[in-house]
Short mmCIF file of C-alpha atoms and ligand atoms in Angstrom, two decimals:
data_model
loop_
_atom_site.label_atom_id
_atom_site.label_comp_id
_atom_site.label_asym_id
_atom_site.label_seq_id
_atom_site.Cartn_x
_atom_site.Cartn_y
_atom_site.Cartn_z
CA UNK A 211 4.20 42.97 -10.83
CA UNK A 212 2.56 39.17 -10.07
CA UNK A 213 -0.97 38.71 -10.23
CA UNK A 214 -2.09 36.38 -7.11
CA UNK A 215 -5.45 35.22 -6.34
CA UNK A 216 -5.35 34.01 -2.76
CA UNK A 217 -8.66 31.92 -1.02
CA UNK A 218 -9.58 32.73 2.04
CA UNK A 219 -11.47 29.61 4.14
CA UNK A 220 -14.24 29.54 6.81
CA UNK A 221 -11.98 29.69 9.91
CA UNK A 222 -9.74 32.41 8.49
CA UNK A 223 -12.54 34.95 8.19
CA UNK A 224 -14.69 33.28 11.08
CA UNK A 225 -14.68 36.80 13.06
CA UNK A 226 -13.94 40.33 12.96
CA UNK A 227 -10.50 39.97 14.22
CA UNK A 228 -9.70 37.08 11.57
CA UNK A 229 -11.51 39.60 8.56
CA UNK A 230 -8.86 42.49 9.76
CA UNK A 231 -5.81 40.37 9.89
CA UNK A 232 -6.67 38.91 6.26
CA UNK A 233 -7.25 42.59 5.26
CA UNK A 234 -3.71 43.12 6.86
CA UNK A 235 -2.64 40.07 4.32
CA UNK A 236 -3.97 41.78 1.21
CA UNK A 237 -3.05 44.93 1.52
CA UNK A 238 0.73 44.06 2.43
CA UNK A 239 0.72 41.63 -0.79
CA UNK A 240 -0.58 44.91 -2.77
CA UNK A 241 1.96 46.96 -1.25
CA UNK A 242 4.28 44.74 -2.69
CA UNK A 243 3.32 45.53 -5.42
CA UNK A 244 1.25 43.29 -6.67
CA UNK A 245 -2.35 42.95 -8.12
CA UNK A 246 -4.76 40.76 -5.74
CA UNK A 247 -7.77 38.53 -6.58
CA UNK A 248 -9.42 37.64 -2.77
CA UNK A 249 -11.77 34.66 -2.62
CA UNK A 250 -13.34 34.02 0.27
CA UNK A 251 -15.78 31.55 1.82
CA UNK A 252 -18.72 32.50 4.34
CA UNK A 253 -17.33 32.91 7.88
CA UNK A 254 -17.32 29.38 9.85
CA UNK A 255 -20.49 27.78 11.07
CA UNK A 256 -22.43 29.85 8.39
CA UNK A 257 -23.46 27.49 5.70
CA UNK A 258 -24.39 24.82 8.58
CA UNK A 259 -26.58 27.50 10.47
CA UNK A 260 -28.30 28.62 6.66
CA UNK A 261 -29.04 24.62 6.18
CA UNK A 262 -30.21 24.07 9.36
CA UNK A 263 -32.36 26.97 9.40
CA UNK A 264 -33.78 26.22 6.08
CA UNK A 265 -34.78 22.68 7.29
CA UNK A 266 -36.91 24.02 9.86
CA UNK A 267 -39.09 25.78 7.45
CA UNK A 268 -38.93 22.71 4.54
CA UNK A 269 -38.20 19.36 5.42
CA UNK A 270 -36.17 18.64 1.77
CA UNK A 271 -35.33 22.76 1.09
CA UNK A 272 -35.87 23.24 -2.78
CA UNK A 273 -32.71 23.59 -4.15
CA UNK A 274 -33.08 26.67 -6.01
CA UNK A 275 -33.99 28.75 -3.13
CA UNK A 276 -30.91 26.62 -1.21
CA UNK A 277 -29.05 28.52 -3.61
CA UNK A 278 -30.35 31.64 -3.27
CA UNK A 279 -29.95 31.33 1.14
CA UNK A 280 -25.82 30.04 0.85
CA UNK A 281 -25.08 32.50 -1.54
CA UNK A 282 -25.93 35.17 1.43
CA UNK A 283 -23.13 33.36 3.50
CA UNK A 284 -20.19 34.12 1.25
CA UNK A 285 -21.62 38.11 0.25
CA UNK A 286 -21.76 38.49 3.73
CA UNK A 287 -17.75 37.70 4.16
CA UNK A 288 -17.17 39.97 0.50
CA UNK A 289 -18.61 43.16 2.10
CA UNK A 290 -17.00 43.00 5.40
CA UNK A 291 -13.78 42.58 4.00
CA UNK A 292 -13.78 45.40 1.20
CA UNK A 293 -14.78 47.49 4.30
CA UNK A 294 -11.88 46.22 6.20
CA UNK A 295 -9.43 46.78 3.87
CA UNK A 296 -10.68 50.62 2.96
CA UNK A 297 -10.56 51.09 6.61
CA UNK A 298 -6.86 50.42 6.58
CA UNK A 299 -6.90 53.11 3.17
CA UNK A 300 -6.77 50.57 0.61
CA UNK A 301 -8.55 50.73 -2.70
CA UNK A 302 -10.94 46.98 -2.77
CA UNK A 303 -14.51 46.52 -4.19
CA UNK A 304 -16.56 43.55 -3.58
CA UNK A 305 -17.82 41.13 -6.45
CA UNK A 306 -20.81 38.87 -6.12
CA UNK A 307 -19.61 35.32 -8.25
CA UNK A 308 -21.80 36.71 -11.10
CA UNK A 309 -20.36 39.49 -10.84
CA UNK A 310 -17.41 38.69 -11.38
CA UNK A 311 -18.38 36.43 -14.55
CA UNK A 312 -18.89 32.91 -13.27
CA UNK A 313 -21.24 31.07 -15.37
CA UNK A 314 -22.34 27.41 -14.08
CA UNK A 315 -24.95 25.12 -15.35
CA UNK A 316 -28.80 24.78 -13.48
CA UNK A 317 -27.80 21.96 -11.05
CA UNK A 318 -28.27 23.69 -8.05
CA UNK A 319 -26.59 22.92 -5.09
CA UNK A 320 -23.82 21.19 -6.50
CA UNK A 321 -23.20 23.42 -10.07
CA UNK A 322 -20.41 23.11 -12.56
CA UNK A 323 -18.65 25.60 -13.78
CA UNK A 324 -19.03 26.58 -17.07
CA UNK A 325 -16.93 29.38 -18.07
CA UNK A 326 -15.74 32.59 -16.67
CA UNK A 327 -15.50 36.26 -17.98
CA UNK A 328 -13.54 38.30 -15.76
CA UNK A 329 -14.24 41.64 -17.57
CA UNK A 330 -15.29 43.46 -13.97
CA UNK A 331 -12.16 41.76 -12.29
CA UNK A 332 -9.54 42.84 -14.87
CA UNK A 333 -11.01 46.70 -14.88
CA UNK A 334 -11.05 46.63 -11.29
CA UNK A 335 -7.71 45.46 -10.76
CA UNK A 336 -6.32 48.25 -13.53
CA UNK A 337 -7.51 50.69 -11.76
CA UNK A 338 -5.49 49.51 -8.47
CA UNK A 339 -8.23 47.96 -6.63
CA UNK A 340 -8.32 44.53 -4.88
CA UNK A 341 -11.07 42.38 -5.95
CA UNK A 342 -12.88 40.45 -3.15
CA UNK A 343 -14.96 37.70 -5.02
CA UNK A 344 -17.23 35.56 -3.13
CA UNK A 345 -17.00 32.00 -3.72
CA UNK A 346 -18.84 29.11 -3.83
CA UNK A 347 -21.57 31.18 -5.99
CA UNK A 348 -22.24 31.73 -9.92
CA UNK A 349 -25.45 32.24 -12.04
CA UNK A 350 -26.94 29.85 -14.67
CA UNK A 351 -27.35 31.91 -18.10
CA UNK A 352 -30.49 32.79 -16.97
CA UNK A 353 -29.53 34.38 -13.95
CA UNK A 354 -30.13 31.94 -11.51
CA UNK A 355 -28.09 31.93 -8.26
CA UNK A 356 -26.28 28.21 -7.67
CA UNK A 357 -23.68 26.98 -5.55
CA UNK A 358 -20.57 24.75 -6.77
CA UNK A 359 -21.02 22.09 -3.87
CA UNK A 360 -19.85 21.81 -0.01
CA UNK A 361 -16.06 23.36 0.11
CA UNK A 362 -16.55 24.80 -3.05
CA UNK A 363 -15.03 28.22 -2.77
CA UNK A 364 -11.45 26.21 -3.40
CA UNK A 365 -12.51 25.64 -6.94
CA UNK A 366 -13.86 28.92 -7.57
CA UNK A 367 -10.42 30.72 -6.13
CA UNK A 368 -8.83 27.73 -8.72
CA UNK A 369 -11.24 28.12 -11.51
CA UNK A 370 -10.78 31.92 -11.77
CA UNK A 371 -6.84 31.79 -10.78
CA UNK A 372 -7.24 30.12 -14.74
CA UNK A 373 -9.77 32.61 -16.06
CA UNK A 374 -7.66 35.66 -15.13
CA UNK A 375 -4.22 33.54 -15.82
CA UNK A 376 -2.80 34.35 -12.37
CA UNK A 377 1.30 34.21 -11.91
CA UNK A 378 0.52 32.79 -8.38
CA UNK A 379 -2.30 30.77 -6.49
CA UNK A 380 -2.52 30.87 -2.71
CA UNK A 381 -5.48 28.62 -0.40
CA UNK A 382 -5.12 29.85 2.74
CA UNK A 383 -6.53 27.85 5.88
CA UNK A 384 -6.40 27.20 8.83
CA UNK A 385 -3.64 24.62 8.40
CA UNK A 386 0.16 25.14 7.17
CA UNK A 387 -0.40 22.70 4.52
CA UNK A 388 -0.99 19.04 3.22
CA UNK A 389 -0.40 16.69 6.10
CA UNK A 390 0.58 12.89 5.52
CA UNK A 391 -2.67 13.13 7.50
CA UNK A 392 -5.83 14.82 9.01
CA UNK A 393 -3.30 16.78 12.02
CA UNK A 394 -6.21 16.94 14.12
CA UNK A 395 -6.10 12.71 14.42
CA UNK A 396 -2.37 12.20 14.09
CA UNK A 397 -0.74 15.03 15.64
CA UNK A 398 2.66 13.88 14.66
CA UNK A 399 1.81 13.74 10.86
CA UNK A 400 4.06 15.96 8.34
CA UNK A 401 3.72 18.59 6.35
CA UNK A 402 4.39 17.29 2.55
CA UNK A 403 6.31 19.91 0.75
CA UNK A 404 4.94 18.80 -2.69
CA UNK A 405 2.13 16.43 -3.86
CA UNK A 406 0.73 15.30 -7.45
CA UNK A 407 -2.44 16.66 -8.80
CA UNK A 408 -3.59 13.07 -8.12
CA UNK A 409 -2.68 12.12 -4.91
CA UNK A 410 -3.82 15.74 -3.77
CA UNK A 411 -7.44 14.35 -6.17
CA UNK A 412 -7.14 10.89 -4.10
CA UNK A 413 -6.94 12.05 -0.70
CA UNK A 414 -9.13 14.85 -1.17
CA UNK A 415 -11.96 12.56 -2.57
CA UNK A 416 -10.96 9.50 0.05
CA UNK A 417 -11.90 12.21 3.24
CA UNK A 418 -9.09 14.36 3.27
CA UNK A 419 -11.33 17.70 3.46
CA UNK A 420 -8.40 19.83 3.43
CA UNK A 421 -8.85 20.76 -0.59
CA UNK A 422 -12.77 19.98 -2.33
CA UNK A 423 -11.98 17.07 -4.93
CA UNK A 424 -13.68 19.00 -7.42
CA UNK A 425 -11.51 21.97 -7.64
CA UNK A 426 -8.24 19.51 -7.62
CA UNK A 427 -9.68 17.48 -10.70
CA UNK A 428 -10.27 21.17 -12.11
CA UNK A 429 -6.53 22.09 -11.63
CA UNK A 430 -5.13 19.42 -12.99
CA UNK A 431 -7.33 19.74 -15.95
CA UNK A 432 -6.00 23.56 -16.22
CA UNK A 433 -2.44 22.59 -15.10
CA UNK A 434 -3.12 25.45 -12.15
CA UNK A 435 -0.06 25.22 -9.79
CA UNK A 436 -1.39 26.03 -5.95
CA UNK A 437 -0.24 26.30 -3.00
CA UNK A 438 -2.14 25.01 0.43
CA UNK A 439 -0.76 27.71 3.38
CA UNK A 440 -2.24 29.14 7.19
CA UNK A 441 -3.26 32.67 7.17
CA UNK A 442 -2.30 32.47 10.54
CA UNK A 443 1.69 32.30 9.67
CA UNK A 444 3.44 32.99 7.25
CA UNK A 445 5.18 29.45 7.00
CA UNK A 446 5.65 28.12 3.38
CA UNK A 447 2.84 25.36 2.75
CA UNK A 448 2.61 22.39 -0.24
CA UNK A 449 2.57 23.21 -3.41
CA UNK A 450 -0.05 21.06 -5.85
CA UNK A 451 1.29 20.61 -8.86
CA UNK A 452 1.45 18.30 -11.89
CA UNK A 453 3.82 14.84 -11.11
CA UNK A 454 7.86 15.04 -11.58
CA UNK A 455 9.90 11.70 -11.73
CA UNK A 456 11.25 12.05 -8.08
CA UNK A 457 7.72 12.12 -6.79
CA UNK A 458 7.34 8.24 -7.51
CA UNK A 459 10.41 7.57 -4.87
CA UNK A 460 8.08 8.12 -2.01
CA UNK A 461 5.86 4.88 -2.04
CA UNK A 462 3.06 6.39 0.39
CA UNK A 463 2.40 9.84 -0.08
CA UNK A 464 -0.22 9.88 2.90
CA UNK A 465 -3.13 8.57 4.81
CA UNK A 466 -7.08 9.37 4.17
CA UNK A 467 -9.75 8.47 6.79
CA UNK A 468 -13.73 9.17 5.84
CA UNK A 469 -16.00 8.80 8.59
CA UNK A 470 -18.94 9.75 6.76
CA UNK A 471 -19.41 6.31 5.42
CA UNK A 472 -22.37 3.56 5.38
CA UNK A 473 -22.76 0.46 4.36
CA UNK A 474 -25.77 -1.11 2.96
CA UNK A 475 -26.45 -4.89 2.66
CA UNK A 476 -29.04 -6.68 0.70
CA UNK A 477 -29.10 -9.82 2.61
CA UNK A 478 -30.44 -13.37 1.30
CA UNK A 479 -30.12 -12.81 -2.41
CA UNK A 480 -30.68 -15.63 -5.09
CA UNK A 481 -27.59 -16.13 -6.83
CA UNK A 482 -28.87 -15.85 -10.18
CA UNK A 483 -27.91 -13.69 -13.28
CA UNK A 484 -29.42 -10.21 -13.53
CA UNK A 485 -29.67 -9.20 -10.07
CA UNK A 486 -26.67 -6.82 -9.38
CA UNK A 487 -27.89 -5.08 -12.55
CA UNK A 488 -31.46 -4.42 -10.70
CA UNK A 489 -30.03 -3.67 -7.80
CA UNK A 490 -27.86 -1.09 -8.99
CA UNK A 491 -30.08 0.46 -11.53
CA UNK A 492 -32.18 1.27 -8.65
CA UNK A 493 -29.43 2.78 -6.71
CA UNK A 494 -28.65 5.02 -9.83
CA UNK A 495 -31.89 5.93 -10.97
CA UNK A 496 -32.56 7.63 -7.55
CA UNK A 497 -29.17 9.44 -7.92
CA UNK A 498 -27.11 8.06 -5.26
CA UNK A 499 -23.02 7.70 -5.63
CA UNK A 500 -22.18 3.89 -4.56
CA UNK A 501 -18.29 3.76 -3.47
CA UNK A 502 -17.13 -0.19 -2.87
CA UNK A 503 -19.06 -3.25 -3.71
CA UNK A 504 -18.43 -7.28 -2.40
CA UNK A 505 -20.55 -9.75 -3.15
CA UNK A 506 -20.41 -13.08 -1.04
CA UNK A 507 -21.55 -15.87 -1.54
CA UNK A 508 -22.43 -18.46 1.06
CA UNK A 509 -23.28 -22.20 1.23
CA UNK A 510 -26.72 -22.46 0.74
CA UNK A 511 -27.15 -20.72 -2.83
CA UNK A 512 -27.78 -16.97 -1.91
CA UNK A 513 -25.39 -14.42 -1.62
CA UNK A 514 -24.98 -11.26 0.36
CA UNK A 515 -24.55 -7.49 -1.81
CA UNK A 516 -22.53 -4.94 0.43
CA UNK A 517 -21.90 -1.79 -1.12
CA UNK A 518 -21.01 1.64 0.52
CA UNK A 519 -22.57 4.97 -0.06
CA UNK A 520 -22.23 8.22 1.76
CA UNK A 521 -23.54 8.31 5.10
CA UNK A 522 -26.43 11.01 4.21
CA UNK A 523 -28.04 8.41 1.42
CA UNK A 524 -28.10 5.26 3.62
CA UNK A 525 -31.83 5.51 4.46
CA UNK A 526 -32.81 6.77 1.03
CA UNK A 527 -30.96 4.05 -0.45
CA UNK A 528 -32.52 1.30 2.20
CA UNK A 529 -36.18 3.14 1.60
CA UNK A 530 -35.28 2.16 -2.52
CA UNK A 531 -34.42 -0.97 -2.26
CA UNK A 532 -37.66 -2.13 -0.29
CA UNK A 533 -39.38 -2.77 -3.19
CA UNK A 534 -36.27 -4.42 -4.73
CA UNK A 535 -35.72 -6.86 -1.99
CA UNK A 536 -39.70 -8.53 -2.22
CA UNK A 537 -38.86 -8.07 -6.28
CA UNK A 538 -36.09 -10.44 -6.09
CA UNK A 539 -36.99 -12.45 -3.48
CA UNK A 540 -34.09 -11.33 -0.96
CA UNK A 541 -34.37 -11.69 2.70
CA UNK A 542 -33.82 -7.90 3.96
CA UNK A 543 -31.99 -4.80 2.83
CA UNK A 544 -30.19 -2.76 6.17
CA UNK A 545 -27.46 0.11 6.55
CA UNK A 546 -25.02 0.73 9.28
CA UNK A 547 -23.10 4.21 9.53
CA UNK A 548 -20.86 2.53 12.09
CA UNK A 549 -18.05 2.32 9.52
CA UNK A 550 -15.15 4.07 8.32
CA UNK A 551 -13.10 4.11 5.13
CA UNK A 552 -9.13 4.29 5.70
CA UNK A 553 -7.04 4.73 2.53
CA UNK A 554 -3.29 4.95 1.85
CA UNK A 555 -2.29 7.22 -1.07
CA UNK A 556 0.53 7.41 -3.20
CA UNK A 557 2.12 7.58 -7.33
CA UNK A 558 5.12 5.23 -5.62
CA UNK A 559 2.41 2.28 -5.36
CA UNK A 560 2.71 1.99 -8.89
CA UNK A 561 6.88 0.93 -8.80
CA UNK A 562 6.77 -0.38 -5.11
CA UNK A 563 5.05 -3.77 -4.56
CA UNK A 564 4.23 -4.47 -1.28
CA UNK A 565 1.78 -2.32 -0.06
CA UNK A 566 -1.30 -4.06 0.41
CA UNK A 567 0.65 -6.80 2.39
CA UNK A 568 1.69 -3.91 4.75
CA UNK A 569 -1.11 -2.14 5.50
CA UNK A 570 -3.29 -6.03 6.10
CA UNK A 571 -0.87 -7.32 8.07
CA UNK A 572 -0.85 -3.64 10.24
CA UNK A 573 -4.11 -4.16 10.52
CA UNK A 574 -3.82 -7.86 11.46
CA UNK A 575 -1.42 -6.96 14.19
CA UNK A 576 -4.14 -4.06 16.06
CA UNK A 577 -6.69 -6.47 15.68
CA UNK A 578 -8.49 -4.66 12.75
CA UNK A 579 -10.84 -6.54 10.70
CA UNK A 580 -10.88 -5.46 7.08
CA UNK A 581 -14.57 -5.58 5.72
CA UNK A 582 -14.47 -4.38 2.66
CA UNK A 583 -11.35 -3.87 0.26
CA UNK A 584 -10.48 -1.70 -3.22
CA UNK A 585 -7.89 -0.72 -5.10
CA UNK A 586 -6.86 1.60 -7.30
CA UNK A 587 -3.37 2.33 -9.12
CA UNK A 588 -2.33 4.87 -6.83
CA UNK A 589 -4.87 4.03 -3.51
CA UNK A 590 -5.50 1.13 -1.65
CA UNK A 591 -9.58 1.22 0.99
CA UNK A 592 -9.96 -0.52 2.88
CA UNK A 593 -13.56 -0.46 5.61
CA UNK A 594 -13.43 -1.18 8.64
CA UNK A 595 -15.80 -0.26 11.85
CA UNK A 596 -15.77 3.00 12.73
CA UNK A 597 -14.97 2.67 16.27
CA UNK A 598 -11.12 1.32 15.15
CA UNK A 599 -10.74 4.10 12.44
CA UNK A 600 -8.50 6.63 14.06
CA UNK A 601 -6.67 3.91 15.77
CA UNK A 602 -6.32 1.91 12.18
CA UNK A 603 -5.21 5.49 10.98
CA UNK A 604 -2.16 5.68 13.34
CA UNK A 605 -0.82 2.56 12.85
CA UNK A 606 -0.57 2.65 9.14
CA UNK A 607 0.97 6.13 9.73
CA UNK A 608 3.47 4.89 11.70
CA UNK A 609 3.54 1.53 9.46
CA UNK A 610 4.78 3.18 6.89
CA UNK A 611 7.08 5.81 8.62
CA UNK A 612 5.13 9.12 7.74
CA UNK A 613 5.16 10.87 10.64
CA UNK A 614 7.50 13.83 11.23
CA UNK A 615 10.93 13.88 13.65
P1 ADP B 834 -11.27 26.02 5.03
O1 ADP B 834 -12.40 26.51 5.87
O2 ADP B 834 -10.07 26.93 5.09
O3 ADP B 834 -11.66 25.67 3.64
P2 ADP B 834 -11.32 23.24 5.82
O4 ADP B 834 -11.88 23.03 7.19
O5 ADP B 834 -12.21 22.98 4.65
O6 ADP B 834 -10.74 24.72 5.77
O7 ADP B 834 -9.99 22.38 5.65
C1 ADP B 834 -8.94 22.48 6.59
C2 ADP B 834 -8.97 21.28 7.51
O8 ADP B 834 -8.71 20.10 6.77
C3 ADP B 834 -7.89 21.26 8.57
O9 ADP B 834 -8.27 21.97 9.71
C4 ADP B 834 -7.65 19.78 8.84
O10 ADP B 834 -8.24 19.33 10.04
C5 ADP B 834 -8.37 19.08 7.68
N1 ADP B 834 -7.54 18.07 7.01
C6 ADP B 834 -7.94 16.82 6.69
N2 ADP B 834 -6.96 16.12 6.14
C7 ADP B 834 -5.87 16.93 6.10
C8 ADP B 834 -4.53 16.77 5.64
N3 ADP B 834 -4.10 15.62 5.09
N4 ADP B 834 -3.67 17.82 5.74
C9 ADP B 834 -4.09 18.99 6.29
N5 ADP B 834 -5.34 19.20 6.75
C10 ADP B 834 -6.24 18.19 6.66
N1 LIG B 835 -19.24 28.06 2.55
C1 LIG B 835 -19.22 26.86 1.75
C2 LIG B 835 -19.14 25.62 2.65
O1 LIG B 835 -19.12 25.76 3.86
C3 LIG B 835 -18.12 26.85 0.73
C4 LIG B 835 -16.71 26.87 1.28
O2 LIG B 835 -16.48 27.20 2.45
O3 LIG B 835 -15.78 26.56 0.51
O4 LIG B 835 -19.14 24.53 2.15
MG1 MG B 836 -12.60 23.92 2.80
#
């Protein structure tokens, strides 16, 4: 007898019909004898409806009670399908995430976990029942209700997968797999059979939404092997697991594109010491994530700071910097979300020279100006305008020979 814990995503239990065929799911993996932890996410469009309706009663929602409103999303998707699967005659119960032990810190909307104690899950399951957890959702110490972040009921199906030491981990969705890239922009991308902890970490974090970065980083930390599969086949999908030697053969493991991108530039600055520290410390102090930075600096003694941040902070981070820019003597501080980041992804990079050349001169050839460029040992960004993003996308798919027969 296995133990599996298999996820359950927005689109896969976005109706009725969807809840009774994942019911179907469950109870023929229990019939097969084996014990079954469900996770499941709130059925699609439900956490954007609960945000949006929140902002029409609270411009900037408190967060705490933001907590309190998702959570409803995911309990909502619990109940239904414990119902669905006793209608079919199977034993299931229904576990809020502090229920079911998951402890987080206070920062609300965006909580880490901090540990689990499955006691309710493991009693369940001995006495033959499935245990449908909802995800996304634990409680502070104190009993507060938080959220683990958008996307977040992948790490909670991978955090307790650890906590309960599951045989077998299964995210279902509404793709087969990991694609070499987003299938909805390059239809003819491929499915990868097996990918790295890291360049699953990469692309996830670089715009592939398929897995939430988080709960990747929290595998790998925990060494939990997953698998990415459709709940709408039964067609094996990619398994996520820590690197083997034959995984560095393949020099470009796949292609990321992140629309939700700005770019903010200080224009006008004096080019004296001290002034990327001001800028920056700004920036952090009002607790926005900056992504790539280039400085230039141009003929008449002032330079120009460019850095990138995610499309939802570009006004706060203009609306900061004001005060910065008449501080320092700059001429003007603006943002444009009209960009796009495009990275390639892969472990080979680090034994196959070459790629950077490639993927500029690809560019070079569509016509693609590069904007903004970084590197890392396993990625190469680069930014570009957002308009020439999904055609930038294809032809470094196709550049270096990703896509399937
Ligand atoms: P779920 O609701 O099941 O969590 P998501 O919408 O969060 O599903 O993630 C699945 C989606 O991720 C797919 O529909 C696909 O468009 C997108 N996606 C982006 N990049 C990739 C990729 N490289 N491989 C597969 N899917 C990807
Ligand atoms: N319902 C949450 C979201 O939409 C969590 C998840 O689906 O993983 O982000
Ligand atoms: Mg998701």
């Amino acid at each position: 007898m296995a133990l599996i814990v298999q996820k359950y995503g927005g689109t896969s239990v976005g109706n009725p019909e969807r809840i009774k065929n994942v019911a179907q799911r469950v109870l023929a993996t229990q019939q097969a004898g084996n014990q079954v932890v469900v996770v499941v996410s709130a059925m699609s469009g439900v956490t954007d409806s609960l945000i949006k309706l929140a902002k029409e009663v609270h411009a900037e929602p408190p967060e705490r009670e933001m907590d309190v409103l998702l959570a409803t999303g995911e309990q909502t998707t619990i109940a239904l399908l414990a119902m669905a699967l006793q209608g079919l005659g199977a034993k299931a119960a229904s576990l809020t995430g502090a229920q079911a032990g998951i402890v987080t810190d206070g920062l609300h909307t965006k909580a880490k976990i901090a540990n689990i104690t499955p006691k309710r899950v493991h009693e369940l399951l001995d006495s033959g029942h499935a245990v449908i957890i909802a995800g996304f959702q634990g409680e502070t110490p104190e009993g507060h209700i938080t959220t683990l972040g958008r996307g977040g009921s992948d790490l909670s199906a991978i955090a307790i997968a650890a906590a309960v030491k599951a045989d077998v981990c299964q995210i279902y969705t509404d793709v087969d797999g990991v694609y070499t890239a987003d299938p909805r922009i390059i239809p003819d991308a491929k499915k990868i059979l097996e990918i790295s902890y890291d360049e699953m970490l990469e692309m996830a974090a670089l715009g592939s939404k398929v897995m939430q970065a988080r709960s990747v980083e929290f595998a790998k930390k925990f060494n939990v092997v997953f698998e990415v599969r459709s709940s709408f086949n039964n067609n094996p999908g990619t398994i996520v697991k820590a690197e083997t030697q034959k995984m560095e053969d393949v020099v470009i493991r796949g292609v990321a594109v992140d629309k939700k991108q700005a770019k903010v530039t200080i224009a006008g600055v004096p080019d004296k010491p001290g002034i990327a520290a001001k800028v920056f410390k700004t920036i952090a102090d009002a607790h926005i994530n900056i992504d790539v930075i280039v400085q230039n600096v141009s003929a008449n003694g002032t330079t120009d700071i460019s850095f990138t941040v995610g499309d939802t902070d570009a006004a706060k981070s203009v609306k900061v910097l004001q005060p910065v820019v008449k501080d320092i003597g700059a001429r003007e501080v603006t943002a444009t979300g009209e960009i796009a980041k495009l990275s390639v992804v892969g472990i080979g990079m680090r034994s196959h020279p070459g790629v950077a050349a490639k993927m500029f001169e690809t560019l070079a050839g569509n016509s693609i100006n590069i904007g903004m460029i970084s590197t890392s040992e396993i990625k190469i960004s680069v930014i570009i305008a957002l308009a020439d993003a999904e055609k930038a996308a294809r032809a470094i798919h196709d550049a270096f020979g990703l896509a399937g027969k």
